[in-house]
Tab-separated table of C-alpha atoms in Angstrom:
chain	number	residue	atom	x	y	z
A	1	GLU	CA	0.000	0.000	0.000
A	2	ALA	CA	1.299	3.444	-0.888
A	3	GLY	CA	2.223	5.763	1.932
A	4	VAL	CA	1.573	9.473	2.160
A	5	VAL	CA	2.702	11.102	-1.074
A	6	GLN	CA	3.906	14.695	-1.213
A	7	SER	CA	5.104	16.863	-4.065
A	8	PRO	CA	7.293	18.591	-4.881
A	9	ARG	CA	10.142	17.283	-2.703
A	10	TYR	CA	12.125	20.471	-3.181
A	11	LYS	CA	11.167	23.973	-4.207
A	12	ILE	CA	13.297	27.087	-4.494
A	13	ILE	CA	11.555	30.397	-5.072
A	14	GLU	CA	12.226	34.073	-4.657
A	15	LYS	CA	10.442	35.991	-1.942
A	16	LYS	CA	7.010	37.334	-2.810
A	17	GLN	CA	6.418	34.446	-5.228
A	18	PRO	CA	3.583	31.964	-4.633
A	19	VAL	CA	4.144	28.275	-3.948
A	20	ALA	CA	1.882	25.265	-3.531
A	21	PHE	CA	2.397	21.842	-2.017
A	22	TRP	CA	0.299	18.778	-2.659
A	23	CYS	CA	-0.405	15.794	-0.441
A	24	ASN	CA	-2.195	12.517	-1.034
A	25	PRO	CA	-2.859	10.647	2.229
A	26	ILE	CA	-3.076	6.926	2.782
A	27	SER	CA	-6.306	5.535	1.371
A	28	GLY	CA	-9.020	5.443	4.010
A	29	HIS	CA	-7.352	7.949	6.319
A	30	ASN	CA	-9.926	10.632	7.006
A	31	THR	CA	-7.679	12.899	9.047
A	32	LEU	CA	-4.974	14.899	7.304
A	33	TYR	CA	-2.389	17.197	8.872
A	34	TRP	CA	-0.018	19.822	7.552
A	35	TYR	CA	3.020	20.497	9.727
A	36	ARG	CA	5.916	22.896	9.258
A	37	GLN	CA	9.369	21.887	10.462
A	38	ASN	CA	12.107	24.467	10.804
A	39	LEU	CA	15.725	23.375	10.808
A	40	GLY	CA	16.672	21.655	14.056
A	41	GLN	CA	13.127	21.852	15.420
A	42	GLY	CA	10.181	19.546	15.784
A	43	PRO	CA	7.153	19.769	13.492
A	44	GLU	CA	4.542	22.409	14.304
A	45	LEU	CA	0.927	21.907	13.323
A	46	LEU	CA	-0.470	24.278	10.714
A	47	ILE	CA	-3.857	22.709	10.028
A	48	ARG	CA	-5.807	19.506	10.627
A	49	TYR	CA	-8.621	18.216	8.442
A	50	GLU	CA	-11.258	15.629	9.181
A	51	ASN	CA	-12.584	14.704	5.769
A	52	GLU	CA	-13.021	18.050	4.001
A	53	GLU	CA	-13.504	20.105	7.172
A	54	ALA	CA	-10.646	22.077	8.694
A	55	VAL	CA	-11.162	21.300	12.389
A	56	ASP	CA	-7.991	22.966	13.689
A	57	ASP	CA	-6.473	25.851	11.736
A	58	SER	CA	-5.661	28.115	14.662
A	59	GLN	CA	-1.920	28.021	13.905
A	60	LEU	CA	-2.206	28.673	10.192
A	61	PRO	CA	-0.996	32.205	9.280
A	62	LYS	CA	-4.094	33.049	7.329
A	63	ASP	CA	-2.772	36.274	5.845
A	64	ARG	CA	-0.532	34.356	3.462
A	65	PHE	CA	-1.262	30.656	3.945
A	66	SER	CA	-4.287	28.781	2.669
A	67	ALA	CA	-5.187	25.127	2.427
A	68	GLU	CA	-7.923	23.041	0.914
A	69	ARG	CA	-9.101	19.473	0.881
A	70	LEU	CA	-12.094	19.738	-1.386
A	71	LYS	CA	-13.153	16.097	-1.730
A	72	GLY	CA	-11.799	14.920	1.582
A	73	VAL	CA	-8.905	13.080	-0.003
A	74	ASP	CA	-5.860	14.958	-1.299
A	75	SER	CA	-4.926	18.406	-0.076
A	76	THR	CA	-3.051	21.502	-1.202
A	77	LEU	CA	-1.205	23.998	0.971
A	78	LYS	CA	-0.469	27.377	-0.595
A	79	ILE	CA	1.707	30.288	0.437
A	80	GLN	CA	1.214	33.630	-1.265
A	81	PRO	CA	3.371	35.641	-1.126
A	82	ALA	CA	6.285	33.699	0.326
A	83	GLU	CA	8.655	35.350	2.792
A	84	LEU	CA	12.223	34.472	3.725
A	85	GLY	CA	11.026	33.068	7.058
A	86	ASP	CA	8.838	30.521	5.291
A	87	SER	CA	11.891	28.448	4.389
A	88	ALA	CA	11.214	25.113	6.058
A	89	VAL	CA	10.086	21.560	5.407
A	90	TYR	CA	6.330	21.194	5.004
A	91	LEU	CA	5.175	17.800	6.171
A	92	CYS	CA	1.867	16.158	5.449
A	93	ALA	CA	0.561	13.356	7.647
A	94	SER	CA	-2.578	11.259	7.793
A	95	SER	CA	-4.305	9.160	10.410
A	96	LEU	CA	-7.141	6.694	10.733
A	97	PHE	CA	-8.329	8.451	13.848
A	98	GLY	CA	-10.128	11.739	14.308
A	99	THR	CA	-11.441	13.894	17.116
A	100	GLY	CA	-11.330	12.032	20.395
A	101	PHE	CA	-8.161	10.039	19.868
A	102	THR	CA	-4.908	11.106	18.284
A	103	GLY	CA	-3.297	7.869	17.232
A	104	GLU	CA	-0.364	7.054	15.011
A	105	LEU	CA	0.413	9.604	12.319
A	106	PHE	CA	1.855	8.516	8.977
A	107	PHE	CA	4.105	11.164	7.451
A	108	GLY	CA	5.129	11.881	3.909
A	109	GLU	CA	8.723	12.650	2.971
A	110	GLY	CA	8.079	16.383	3.119
A	111	SER	CA	8.456	19.334	0.765
A	112	ARG	CA	11.562	21.396	1.439
A	113	LEU	CA	11.004	25.060	0.617
A	114	THR	CA	13.822	27.541	0.199
A	115	VAL	CA	12.864	31.193	-0.191
A	116	LEU	CA	15.629	33.435	-1.581
B	1	SER	CA	3.416	25.289	25.632
B	2	GLN	CA	2.473	21.613	25.718
B	3	GLN	CA	5.422	20.627	23.580
B	4	GLY	CA	7.621	17.931	24.993
B	5	GLU	CA	11.198	18.783	25.718
B	6	GLU	CA	13.714	16.062	24.985
B	7	ASP	CA	16.907	15.520	26.896
B	8	PRO	CA	19.712	15.160	25.938
B	9	GLN	CA	19.350	17.021	22.690
B	10	ALA	CA	22.373	15.261	21.191
B	11	LEU	CA	23.791	11.847	21.981
B	12	SER	CA	26.719	9.979	20.486
B	13	ILE	CA	27.263	6.309	21.350
B	14	GLN	CA	29.118	3.248	20.124
B	15	GLU	CA	27.291	0.519	18.267
B	16	GLY	CA	26.004	-2.077	20.708
B	17	GLU	CA	25.516	0.382	23.550
B	18	ASN	CA	22.121	1.435	24.855
B	19	ALA	CA	20.709	4.881	24.153
B	20	THR	CA	18.329	6.586	26.563
B	21	MET	CA	16.364	9.734	25.839
B	22	ASN	CA	14.006	11.629	28.089
B	23	CYS	CA	11.000	13.782	27.373
B	24	SER	CA	9.223	16.152	29.744
B	25	TYR	CA	5.889	17.851	29.169
B	26	LYS	CA	3.650	20.292	30.975
B	27	THR	CA	-0.014	19.329	31.027
B	28	SER	CA	-2.146	16.205	31.332
B	29	ILE	CA	-2.065	13.940	28.315
B	30	ASN	CA	-4.124	11.242	26.634
B	31	ASN	CA	-1.069	9.585	25.169
B	32	LEU	CA	2.566	10.160	24.318
B	33	GLN	CA	4.231	8.998	21.133
B	34	TRP	CA	7.817	8.640	19.933
B	35	TYR	CA	8.858	9.156	16.324
B	36	ARG	CA	12.127	8.735	14.436
B	37	GLN	CA	13.315	10.932	11.593
B	38	ASN	CA	16.255	10.063	9.383
B	39	SER	CA	18.036	12.976	7.781
B	40	GLY	CA	15.986	14.517	4.988
B	41	ARG	CA	13.081	12.128	5.470
B	42	GLY	CA	9.639	12.167	7.050
B	43	LEU	CA	8.869	11.024	10.588
B	44	VAL	CA	8.193	7.384	11.350
B	45	HIS	CA	6.046	6.334	14.280
B	46	LEU	CA	7.824	4.118	16.797
B	47	ILE	CA	5.534	3.616	19.752
B	48	LEU	CA	2.473	5.041	21.516
B	49	ILE	CA	1.939	4.836	25.253
B	50	ARG	CA	-1.382	5.775	26.814
B	51	SER	CA	-1.684	7.819	29.974
B	52	ASN	CA	-2.796	4.766	31.984
B	53	GLU	CA	0.233	2.717	30.891
B	54	ARG	CA	3.611	2.822	32.607
B	55	GLU	CA	5.827	0.832	30.266
B	56	LYS	CA	5.717	-0.494	26.750
B	57	HIS	CA	8.071	-2.553	24.602
B	58	SER	CA	8.493	-2.891	20.864
B	59	GLY	CA	11.467	-4.896	19.645
B	60	ARG	CA	14.604	-3.139	20.914
B	61	LEU	CA	12.580	-0.165	22.141
B	62	ARG	CA	11.360	0.362	25.666
B	63	VAL	CA	9.245	3.359	26.626
B	64	THR	CA	8.272	4.389	30.123
B	65	LEU	CA	5.772	7.006	31.201
B	66	ASP	CA	5.560	8.719	34.581
B	67	THR	CA	2.489	10.939	34.588
B	68	SER	CA	3.206	12.181	38.109
B	69	LYS	CA	6.517	13.614	36.894
B	70	LYS	CA	5.154	14.405	33.437
B	71	SER	CA	8.035	12.607	31.804
B	72	SER	CA	8.788	9.732	29.476
B	73	SER	CA	11.912	7.889	28.465
B	74	LEU	CA	12.843	5.989	25.326
B	75	LEU	CA	15.479	3.282	25.576
B	76	ILE	CA	17.049	1.745	22.499
B	77	THR	CA	18.948	-1.395	23.403
B	78	ALA	CA	21.928	-2.789	21.482
B	79	SER	CA	22.070	0.206	19.167
B	80	ARG	CA	22.978	-0.132	15.500
B	81	ALA	CA	24.399	2.353	13.032
B	82	ALA	CA	20.984	2.379	11.370
B	83	ASP	CA	19.513	3.846	14.573
B	84	THR	CA	21.302	7.124	13.782
B	85	ALA	CA	18.440	9.608	13.514
B	86	SER	CA	16.523	12.309	15.350
B	87	TYR	CA	13.977	11.092	17.868
B	88	PHE	CA	10.933	13.151	18.791
B	89	CYS	CA	8.399	12.771	21.537
B	90	ALA	CA	4.901	14.031	20.834
B	91	THR	CA	2.089	14.586	23.297
B	92	ASP	CA	-1.646	14.448	22.798
B	93	ALA	CA	-2.903	16.764	25.520
B	94	GLU	CA	-6.282	16.196	27.138
B	95	GLY	CA	-9.009	18.156	25.397
B	96	ASN	CA	-6.665	19.279	22.644
B	97	ASN	CA	-6.692	16.713	19.831
B	98	ARG	CA	-3.402	18.176	18.695
B	99	LEU	CA	-0.180	16.181	18.625
B	100	ALA	CA	2.581	18.535	19.783
B	101	PHE	CA	6.194	17.617	19.051
B	102	GLY	CA	9.324	18.428	20.993
B	103	LYS	CA	12.550	19.705	19.474
B	104	GLY	CA	14.020	16.234	19.193
B	105	ASN	CA	17.092	14.255	20.251
B	106	GLN	CA	19.815	13.730	17.679
B	107	VAL	CA	21.367	10.301	18.150
B	108	VAL	CA	24.551	9.225	16.386
B	109	VAL	CA	25.573	5.577	16.610
B	110	ILE	CA	29.220	5.072	15.726
B	111	PRO	CA	29.983	1.732	13.996
């Protein structure tokens, strides 16, 4: 069975440019997460979806970040415009479990963003 | 912050030795999880321990949880070069439904 698939793996852009990341979770996993991981740090949650509903987006910088999961399967995270401080690895994860129990998360390989 | 704090943050050991890492957190939890991350890769789940459990084993891994001290430890026995990675604890706080990760322990196993 395929794991969590993310693309692109690497992206280099100039500041003020837009960028988008795509994630396809494990089949049957209703809960999808986007995390950001800065160098030498642990992942920080940006947004959590249960099916197509964003149930926790309190840490998403909504002035420049947006996300969608229209059909409750794959998801896109967008940054517009990108800033130098957005350089990080963007990790997508999925889980069988939803509200009430946070079980094992399955992570993709991540999308490494460099903003010049 | 609910994030776990791992200790030590960096550990270098010889192959065959045991590696022990600690994690402390601040509020009541439903469960605590440990993940491994190889350089440039995503995180891989290792083990989950619930708040009503005190110890759990999985292969060469042993995890303990002390809710009174709000701390957990991860022991890797008979370490191998392939165990070289960063190890993160993550806590699921009560009433939060958000898995919060610590900064991680970097473990280097020297062949």
